[in-house]
PDB file of C-alpha atoms and ligand atoms in Angstrom:
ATOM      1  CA  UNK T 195       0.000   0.000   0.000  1.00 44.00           C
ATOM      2  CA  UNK T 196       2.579   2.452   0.780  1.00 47.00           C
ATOM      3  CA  UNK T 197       4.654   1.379  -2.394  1.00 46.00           C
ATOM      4  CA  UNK T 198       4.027   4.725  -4.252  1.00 44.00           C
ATOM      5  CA  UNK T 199       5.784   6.487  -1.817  1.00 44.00           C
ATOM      6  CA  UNK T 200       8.580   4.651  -0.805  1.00 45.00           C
ATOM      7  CA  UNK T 201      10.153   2.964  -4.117  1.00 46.00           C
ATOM      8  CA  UNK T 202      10.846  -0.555  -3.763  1.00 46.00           C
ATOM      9  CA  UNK T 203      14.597  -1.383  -4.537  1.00 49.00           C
ATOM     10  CA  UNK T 204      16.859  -4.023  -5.270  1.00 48.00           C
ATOM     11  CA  UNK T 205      20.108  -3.546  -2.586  1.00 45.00           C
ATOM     12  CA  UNK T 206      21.882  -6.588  -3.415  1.00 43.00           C
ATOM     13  CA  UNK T 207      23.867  -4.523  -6.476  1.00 47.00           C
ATOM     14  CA  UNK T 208      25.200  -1.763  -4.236  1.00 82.00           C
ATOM     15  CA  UNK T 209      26.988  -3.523  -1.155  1.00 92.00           C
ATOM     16  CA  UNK T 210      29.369  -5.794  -2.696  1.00 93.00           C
ATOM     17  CA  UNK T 211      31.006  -7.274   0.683  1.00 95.00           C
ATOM     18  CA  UNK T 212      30.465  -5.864   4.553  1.00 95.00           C
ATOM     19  CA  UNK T 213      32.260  -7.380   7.121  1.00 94.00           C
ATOM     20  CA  UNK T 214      32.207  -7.349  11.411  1.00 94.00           C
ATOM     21  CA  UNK T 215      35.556  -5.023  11.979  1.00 95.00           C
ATOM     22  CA  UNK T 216      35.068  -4.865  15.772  1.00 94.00           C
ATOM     23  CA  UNK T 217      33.176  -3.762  19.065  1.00 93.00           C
ATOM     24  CA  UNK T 218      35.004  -0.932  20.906  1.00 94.00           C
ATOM     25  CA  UNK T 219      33.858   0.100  24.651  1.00 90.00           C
ATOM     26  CA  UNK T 220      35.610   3.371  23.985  1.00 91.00           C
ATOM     27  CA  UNK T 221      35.735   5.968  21.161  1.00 94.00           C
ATOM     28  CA  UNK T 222      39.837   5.519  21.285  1.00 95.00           C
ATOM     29  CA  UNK T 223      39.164   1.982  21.273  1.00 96.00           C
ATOM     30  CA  UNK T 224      37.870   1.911  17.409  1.00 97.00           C
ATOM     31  CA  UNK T 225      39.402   1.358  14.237  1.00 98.00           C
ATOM     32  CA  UNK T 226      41.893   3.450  12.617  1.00 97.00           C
ATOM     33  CA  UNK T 227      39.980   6.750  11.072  1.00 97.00           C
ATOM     34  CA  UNK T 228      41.185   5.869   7.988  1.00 96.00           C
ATOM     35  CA  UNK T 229      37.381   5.573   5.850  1.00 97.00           C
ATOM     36  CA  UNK T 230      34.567   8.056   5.920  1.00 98.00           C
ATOM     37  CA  UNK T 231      32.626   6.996   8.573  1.00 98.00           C
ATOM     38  CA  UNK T 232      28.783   6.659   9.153  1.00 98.00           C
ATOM     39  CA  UNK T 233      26.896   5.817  12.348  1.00 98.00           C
ATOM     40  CA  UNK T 234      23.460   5.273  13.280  1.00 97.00           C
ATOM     41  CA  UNK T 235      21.751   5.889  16.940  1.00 96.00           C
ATOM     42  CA  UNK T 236      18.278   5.691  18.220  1.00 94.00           C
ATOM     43  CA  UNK T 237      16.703   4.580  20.937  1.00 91.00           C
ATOM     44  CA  UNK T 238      16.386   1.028  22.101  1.00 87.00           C
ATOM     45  CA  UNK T 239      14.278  -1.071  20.161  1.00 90.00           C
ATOM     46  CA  UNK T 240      13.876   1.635  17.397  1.00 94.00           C
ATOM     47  CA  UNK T 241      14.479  -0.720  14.687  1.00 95.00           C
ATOM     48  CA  UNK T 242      17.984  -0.121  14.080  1.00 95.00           C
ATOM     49  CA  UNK T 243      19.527  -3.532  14.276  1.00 94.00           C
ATOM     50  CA  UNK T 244      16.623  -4.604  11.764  1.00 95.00           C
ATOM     51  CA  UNK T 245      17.552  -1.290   9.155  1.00 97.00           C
ATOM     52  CA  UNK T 246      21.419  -1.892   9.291  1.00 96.00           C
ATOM     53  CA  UNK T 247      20.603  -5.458   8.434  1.00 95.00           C
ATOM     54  CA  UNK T 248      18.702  -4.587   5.973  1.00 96.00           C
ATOM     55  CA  UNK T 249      20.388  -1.969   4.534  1.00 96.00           C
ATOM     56  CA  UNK T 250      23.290  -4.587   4.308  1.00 95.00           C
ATOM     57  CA  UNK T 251      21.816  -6.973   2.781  1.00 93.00           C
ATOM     58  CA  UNK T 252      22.167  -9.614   5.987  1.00 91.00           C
ATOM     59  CA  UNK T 253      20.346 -11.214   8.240  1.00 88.00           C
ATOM     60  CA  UNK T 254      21.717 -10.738  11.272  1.00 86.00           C
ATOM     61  CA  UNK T 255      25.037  -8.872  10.987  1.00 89.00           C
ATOM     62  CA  UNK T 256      23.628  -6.360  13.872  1.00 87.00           C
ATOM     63  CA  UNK T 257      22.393  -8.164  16.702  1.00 77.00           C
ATOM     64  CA  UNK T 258      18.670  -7.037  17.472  1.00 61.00           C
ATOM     65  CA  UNK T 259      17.337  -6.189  20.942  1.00 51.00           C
ATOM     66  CA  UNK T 260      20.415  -6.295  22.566  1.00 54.00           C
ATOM     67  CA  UNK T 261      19.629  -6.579  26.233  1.00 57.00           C
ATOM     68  CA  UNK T 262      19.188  -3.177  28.372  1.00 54.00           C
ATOM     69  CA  UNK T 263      21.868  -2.753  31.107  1.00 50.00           C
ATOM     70  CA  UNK T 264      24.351  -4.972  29.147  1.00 60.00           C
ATOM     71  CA  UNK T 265      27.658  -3.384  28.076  1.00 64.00           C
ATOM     72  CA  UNK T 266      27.429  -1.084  25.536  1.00 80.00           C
ATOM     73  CA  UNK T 267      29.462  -1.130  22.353  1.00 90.00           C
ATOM     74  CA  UNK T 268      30.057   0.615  19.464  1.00 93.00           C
ATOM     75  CA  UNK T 269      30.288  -1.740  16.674  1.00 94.00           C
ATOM     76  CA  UNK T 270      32.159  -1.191  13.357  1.00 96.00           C
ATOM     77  CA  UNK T 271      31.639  -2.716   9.834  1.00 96.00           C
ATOM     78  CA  UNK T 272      33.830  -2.235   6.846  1.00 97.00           C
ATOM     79  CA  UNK T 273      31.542  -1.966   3.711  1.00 97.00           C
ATOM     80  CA  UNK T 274      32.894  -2.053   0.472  1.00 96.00           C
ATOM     81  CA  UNK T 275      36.505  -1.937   1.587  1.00 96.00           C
ATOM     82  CA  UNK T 276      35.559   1.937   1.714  1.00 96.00           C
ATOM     83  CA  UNK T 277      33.673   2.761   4.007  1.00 97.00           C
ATOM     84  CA  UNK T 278      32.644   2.038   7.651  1.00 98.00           C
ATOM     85  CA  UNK T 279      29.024   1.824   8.980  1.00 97.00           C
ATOM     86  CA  UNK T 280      28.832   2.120  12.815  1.00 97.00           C
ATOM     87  CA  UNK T 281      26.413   1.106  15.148  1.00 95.00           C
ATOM     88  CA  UNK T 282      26.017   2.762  18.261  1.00 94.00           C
ATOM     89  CA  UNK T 283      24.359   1.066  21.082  1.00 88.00           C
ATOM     90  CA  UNK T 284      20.383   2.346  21.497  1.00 84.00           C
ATOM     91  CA  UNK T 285      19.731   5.058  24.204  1.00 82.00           C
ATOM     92  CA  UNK T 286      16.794   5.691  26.452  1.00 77.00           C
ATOM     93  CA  UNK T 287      16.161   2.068  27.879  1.00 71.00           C
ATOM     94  CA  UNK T 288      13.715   3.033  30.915  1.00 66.00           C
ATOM     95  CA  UNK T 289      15.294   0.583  33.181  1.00 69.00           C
ATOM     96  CA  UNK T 290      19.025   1.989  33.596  1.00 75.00           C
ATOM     97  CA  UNK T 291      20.683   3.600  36.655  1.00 81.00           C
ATOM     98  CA  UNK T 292      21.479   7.156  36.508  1.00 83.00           C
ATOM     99  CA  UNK T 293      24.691   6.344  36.512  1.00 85.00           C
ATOM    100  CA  UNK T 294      24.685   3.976  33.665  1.00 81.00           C
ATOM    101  CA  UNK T 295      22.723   6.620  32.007  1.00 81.00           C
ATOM    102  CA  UNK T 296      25.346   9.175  32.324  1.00 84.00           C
ATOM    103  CA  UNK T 297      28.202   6.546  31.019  1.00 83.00           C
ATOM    104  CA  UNK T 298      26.354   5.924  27.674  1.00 83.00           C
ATOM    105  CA  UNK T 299      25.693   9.758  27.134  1.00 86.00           C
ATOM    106  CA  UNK T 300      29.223   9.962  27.877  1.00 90.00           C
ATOM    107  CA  UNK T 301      30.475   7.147  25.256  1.00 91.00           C
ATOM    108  CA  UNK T 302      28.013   8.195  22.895  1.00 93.00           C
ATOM    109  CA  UNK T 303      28.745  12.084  22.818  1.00 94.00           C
ATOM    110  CA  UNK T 304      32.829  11.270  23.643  1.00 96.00           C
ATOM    111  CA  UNK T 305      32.300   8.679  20.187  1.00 97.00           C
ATOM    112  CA  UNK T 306      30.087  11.453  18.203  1.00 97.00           C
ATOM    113  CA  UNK T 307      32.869  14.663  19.249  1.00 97.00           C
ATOM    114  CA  UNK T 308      36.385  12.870  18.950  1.00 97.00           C
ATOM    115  CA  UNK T 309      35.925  10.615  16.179  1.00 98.00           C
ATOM    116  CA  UNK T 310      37.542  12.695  13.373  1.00 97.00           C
ATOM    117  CA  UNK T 311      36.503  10.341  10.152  1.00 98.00           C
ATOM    118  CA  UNK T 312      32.664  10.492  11.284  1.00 98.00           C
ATOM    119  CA  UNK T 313      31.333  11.526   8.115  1.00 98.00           C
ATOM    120  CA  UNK T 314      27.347  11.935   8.696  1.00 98.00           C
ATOM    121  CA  UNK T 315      25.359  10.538  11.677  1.00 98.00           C
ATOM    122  CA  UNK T 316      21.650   8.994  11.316  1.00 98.00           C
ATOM    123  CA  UNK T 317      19.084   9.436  13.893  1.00 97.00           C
ATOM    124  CA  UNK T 318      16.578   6.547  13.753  1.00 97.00           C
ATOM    125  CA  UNK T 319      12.777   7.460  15.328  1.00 97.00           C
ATOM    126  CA  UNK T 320       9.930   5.243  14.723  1.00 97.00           C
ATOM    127  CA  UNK T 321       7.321   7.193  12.671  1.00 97.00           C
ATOM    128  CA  UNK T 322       4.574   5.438  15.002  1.00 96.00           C
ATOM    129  CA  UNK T 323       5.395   8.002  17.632  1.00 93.00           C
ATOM    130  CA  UNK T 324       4.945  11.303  18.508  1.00 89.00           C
ATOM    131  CA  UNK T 325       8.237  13.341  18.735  1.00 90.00           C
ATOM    132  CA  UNK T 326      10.268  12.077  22.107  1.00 91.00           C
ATOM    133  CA  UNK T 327      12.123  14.446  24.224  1.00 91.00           C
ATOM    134  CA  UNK T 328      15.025  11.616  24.276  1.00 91.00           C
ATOM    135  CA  UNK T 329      15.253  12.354  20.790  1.00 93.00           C
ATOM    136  CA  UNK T 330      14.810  15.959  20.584  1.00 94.00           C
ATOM    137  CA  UNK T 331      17.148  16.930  23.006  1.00 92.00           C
ATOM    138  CA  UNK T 332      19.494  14.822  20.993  1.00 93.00           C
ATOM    139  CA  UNK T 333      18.904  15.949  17.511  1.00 94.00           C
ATOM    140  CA  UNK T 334      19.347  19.697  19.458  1.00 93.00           C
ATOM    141  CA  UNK T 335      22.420  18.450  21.270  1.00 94.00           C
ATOM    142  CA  UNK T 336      23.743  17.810  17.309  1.00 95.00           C
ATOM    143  CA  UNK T 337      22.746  21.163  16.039  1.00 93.00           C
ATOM    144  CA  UNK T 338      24.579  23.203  18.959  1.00 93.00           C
ATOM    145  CA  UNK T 339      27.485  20.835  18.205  1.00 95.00           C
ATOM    146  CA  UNK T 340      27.643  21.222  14.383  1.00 95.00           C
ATOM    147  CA  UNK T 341      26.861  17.577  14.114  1.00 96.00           C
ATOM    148  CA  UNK T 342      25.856  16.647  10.038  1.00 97.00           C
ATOM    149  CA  UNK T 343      23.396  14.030  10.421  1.00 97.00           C
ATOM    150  CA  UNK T 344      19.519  13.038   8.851  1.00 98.00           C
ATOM    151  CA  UNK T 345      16.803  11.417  11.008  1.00 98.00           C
ATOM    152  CA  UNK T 346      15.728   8.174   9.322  1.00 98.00           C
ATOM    153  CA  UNK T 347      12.197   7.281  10.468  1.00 98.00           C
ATOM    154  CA  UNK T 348      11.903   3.470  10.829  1.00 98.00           C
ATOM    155  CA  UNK T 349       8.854   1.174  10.458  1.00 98.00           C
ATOM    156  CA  UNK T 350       7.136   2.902   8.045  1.00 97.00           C
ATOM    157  CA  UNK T 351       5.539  -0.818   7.173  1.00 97.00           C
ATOM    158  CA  UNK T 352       3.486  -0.360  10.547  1.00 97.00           C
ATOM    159  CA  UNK T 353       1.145   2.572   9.116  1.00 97.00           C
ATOM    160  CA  UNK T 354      -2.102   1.604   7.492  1.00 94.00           C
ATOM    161  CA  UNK T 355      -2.052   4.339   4.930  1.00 93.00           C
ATOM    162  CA  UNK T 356       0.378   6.433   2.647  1.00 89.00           C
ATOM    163  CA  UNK T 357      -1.488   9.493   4.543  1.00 94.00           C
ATOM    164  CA  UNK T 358      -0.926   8.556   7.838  1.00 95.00           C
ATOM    165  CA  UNK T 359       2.680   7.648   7.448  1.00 94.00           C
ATOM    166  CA  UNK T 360       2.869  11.325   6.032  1.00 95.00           C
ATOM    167  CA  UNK T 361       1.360  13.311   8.059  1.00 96.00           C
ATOM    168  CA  UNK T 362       3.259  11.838  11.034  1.00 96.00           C
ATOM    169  CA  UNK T 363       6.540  12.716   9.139  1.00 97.00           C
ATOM    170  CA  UNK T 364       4.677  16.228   8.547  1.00 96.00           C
ATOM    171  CA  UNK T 365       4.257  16.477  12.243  1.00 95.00           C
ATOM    172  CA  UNK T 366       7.515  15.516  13.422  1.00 96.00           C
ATOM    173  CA  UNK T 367       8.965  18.414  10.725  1.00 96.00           C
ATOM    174  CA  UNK T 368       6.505  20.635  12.502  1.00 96.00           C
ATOM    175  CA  UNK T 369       8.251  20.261  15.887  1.00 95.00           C
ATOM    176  CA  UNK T 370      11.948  20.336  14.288  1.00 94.00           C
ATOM    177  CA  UNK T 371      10.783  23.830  12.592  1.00 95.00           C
ATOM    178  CA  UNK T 372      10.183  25.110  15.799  1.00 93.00           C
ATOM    179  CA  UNK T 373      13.656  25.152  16.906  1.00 90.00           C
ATOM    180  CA  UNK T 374      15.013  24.954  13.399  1.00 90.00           C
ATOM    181  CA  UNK T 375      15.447  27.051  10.570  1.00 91.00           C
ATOM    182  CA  UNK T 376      16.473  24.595   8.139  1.00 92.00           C
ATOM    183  CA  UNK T 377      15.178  20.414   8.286  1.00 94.00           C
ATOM    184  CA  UNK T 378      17.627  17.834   7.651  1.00 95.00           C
ATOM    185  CA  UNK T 379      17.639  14.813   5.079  1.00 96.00           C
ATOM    186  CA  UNK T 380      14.845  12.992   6.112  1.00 97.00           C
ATOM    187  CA  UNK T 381      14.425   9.298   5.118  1.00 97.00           C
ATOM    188  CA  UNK T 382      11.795   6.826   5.666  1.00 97.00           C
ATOM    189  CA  UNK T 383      12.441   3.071   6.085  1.00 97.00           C
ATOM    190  CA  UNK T 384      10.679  -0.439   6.592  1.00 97.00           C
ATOM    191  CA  UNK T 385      13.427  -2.785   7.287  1.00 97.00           C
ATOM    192  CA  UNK T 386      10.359  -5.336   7.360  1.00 96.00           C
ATOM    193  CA  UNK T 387       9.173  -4.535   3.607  1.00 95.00           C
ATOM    194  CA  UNK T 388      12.960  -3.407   2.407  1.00 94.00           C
ATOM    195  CA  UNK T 389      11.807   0.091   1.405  1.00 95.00           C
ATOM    196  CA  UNK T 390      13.883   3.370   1.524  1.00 95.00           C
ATOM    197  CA  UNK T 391      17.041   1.866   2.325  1.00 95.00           C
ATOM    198  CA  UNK T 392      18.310   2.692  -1.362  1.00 94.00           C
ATOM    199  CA  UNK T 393      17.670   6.358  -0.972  1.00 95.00           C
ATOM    200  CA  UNK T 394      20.278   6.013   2.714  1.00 96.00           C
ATOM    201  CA  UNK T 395      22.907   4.304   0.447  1.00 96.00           C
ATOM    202  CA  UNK T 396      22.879   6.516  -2.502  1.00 95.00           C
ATOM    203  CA  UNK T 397      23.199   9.778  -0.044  1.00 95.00           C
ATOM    204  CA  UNK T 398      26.567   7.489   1.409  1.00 96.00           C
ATOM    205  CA  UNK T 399      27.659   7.027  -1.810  1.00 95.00           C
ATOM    206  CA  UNK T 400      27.237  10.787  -3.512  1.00 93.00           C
ATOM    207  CA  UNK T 401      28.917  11.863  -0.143  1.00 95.00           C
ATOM    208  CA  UNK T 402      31.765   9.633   0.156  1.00 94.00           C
ATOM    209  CA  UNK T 403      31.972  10.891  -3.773  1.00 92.00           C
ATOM    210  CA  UNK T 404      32.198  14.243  -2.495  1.00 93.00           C
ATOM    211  CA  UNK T 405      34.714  14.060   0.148  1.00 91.00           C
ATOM    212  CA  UNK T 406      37.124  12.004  -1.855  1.00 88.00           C
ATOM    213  CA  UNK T 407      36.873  14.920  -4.673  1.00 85.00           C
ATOM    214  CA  UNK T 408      40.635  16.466  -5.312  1.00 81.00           C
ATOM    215  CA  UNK T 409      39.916  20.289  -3.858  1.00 70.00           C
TER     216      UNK T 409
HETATM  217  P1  GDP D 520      16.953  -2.011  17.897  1.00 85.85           P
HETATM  218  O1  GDP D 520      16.830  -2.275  19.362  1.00 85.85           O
HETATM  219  O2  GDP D 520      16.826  -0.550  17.590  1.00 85.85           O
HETATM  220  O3  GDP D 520      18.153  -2.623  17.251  1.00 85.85           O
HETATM  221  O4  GDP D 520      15.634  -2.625  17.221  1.00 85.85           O
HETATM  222  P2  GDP D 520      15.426  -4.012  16.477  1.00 85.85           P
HETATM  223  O5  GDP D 520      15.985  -3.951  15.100  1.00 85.85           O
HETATM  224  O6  GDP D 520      15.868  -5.113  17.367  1.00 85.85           O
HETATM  225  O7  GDP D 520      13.839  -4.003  16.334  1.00 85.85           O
HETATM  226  C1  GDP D 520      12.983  -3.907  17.449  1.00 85.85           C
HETATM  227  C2  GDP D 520      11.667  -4.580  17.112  1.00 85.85           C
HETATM  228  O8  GDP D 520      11.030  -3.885  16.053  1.00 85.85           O
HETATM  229  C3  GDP D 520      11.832  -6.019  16.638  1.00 85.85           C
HETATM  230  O9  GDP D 520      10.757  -6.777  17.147  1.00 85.85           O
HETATM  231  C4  GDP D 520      11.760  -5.916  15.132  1.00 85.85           C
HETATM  232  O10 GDP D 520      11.269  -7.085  14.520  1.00 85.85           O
HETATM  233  C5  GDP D 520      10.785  -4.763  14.943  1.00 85.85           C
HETATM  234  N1  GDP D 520      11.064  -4.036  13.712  1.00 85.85           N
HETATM  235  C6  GDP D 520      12.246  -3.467  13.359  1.00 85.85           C
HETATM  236  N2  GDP D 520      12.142  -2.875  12.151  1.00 85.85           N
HETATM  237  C7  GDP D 520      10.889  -3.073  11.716  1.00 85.85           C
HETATM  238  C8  GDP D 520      10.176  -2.706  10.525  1.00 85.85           C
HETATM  239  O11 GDP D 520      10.672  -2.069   9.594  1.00 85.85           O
HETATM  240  N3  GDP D 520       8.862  -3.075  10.461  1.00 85.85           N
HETATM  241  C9  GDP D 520       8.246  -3.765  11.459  1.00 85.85           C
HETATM  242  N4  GDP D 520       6.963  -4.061  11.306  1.00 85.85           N
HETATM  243  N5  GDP D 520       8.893  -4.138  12.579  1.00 85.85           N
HETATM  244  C10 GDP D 520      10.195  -3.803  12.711  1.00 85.85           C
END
């Protein structure tokens, strides 16, 4: 039902091998900086395990639901031999100490501000739900920090119709105008019904095109 909106593509062309690189507890702990460098973050159970997947072409390269409280890593895959693709463990799990709170913001914002090959970062929120603070006060937190990132919304499969899955789009880009002048990439995704992740790899591809441009 929602095909005329999102296009239905074929990914198997585009990602020619991906491979596990490693899990780092520690922003100094990852891989050399020497690819361009995209992560993706959202909160627990978001759906981002299921998009990377699917976005790869695998079934379970990133391992879904990882269980709250557990040790969180930051997980790097080497795609193409050009490029890495980083997972960063899913915020916001309601039952975490404050202190185990503060330790993820801590790895995630120490991993986001020091890693000098991060390219572009991509907030995942699930387009059932209305805008969460969680994820507004991060998607600020990247604008006062220069951040370059898009918001990917995830489980677009769940809506009944085109309309609803656009006007909740149209009402999360009513919030971000509030506080923003300017809206960033948006990109909608099922990871269920493969849709939308074609549009996330061409925007990696035209900007690792860009970057590698002689000045
Ligand atoms: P993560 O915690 O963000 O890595 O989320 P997961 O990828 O583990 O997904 C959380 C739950 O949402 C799982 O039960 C998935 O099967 C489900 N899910 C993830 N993506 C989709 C999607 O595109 N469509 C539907 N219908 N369910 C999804």
């Amino acid at each position: 039902m929602l095909a005329s909106i999102f296009q239905i593509q074929n990914l198997e062309m585009k990602i020619k091998s991906v491979s596990f690189v490693k899990s780092s507890q520690k922003w100094q702990d990852c891989p050399e900086p020497n690819l361009p460098e995209y992560a993706f973050i959202g909160r627990s159970n978001v759906g981002k395990s299921s998009l990377i997947n699917a976005l790869m072409n695998q079934k379970d390269l990133a391992k879904t639901s990882q269980t709250p409280g557990k040790t969180q890593l930051i997980n790097h895959f080497l795609v193409n031999e050009e490029w890495y693709l980083t997972d960063l463990p899913g915020y916001g799990y309601a039952r975490v100490s404050k202190s185990q709170r503060k330790d993820f913001e801590k790895l995630i914002t120490n991993y986001i501000l020091n890693r000098e090959n991060l390219v572009h970062l991509f907030v995942l929120v699930d387009i059932r739900h209305l805008p969460q603070k969680i994820d507004l006060e991060f998607i600020e937190w990247c604008g006062e920090n220069q951040i370059s990132f898009s918001i990917i919304f995830t489980k677009s499969d769940k809506m009944k119709t085109q309309a609803a899955a656009e006007k909740s789009v149209a009402e999360y880009k009513k919030i971000l105008l509030e506080t923003w002048e300017e809206l960033p990439n948006i990109f909608v995704t099922s990871a269920e019904k493969k849709l939308g992740g074609e549009q996330i790899l061409d925007f990696i591809e035209e900007t690792n095109k860009i970057i590698s441009a002689p000045n």
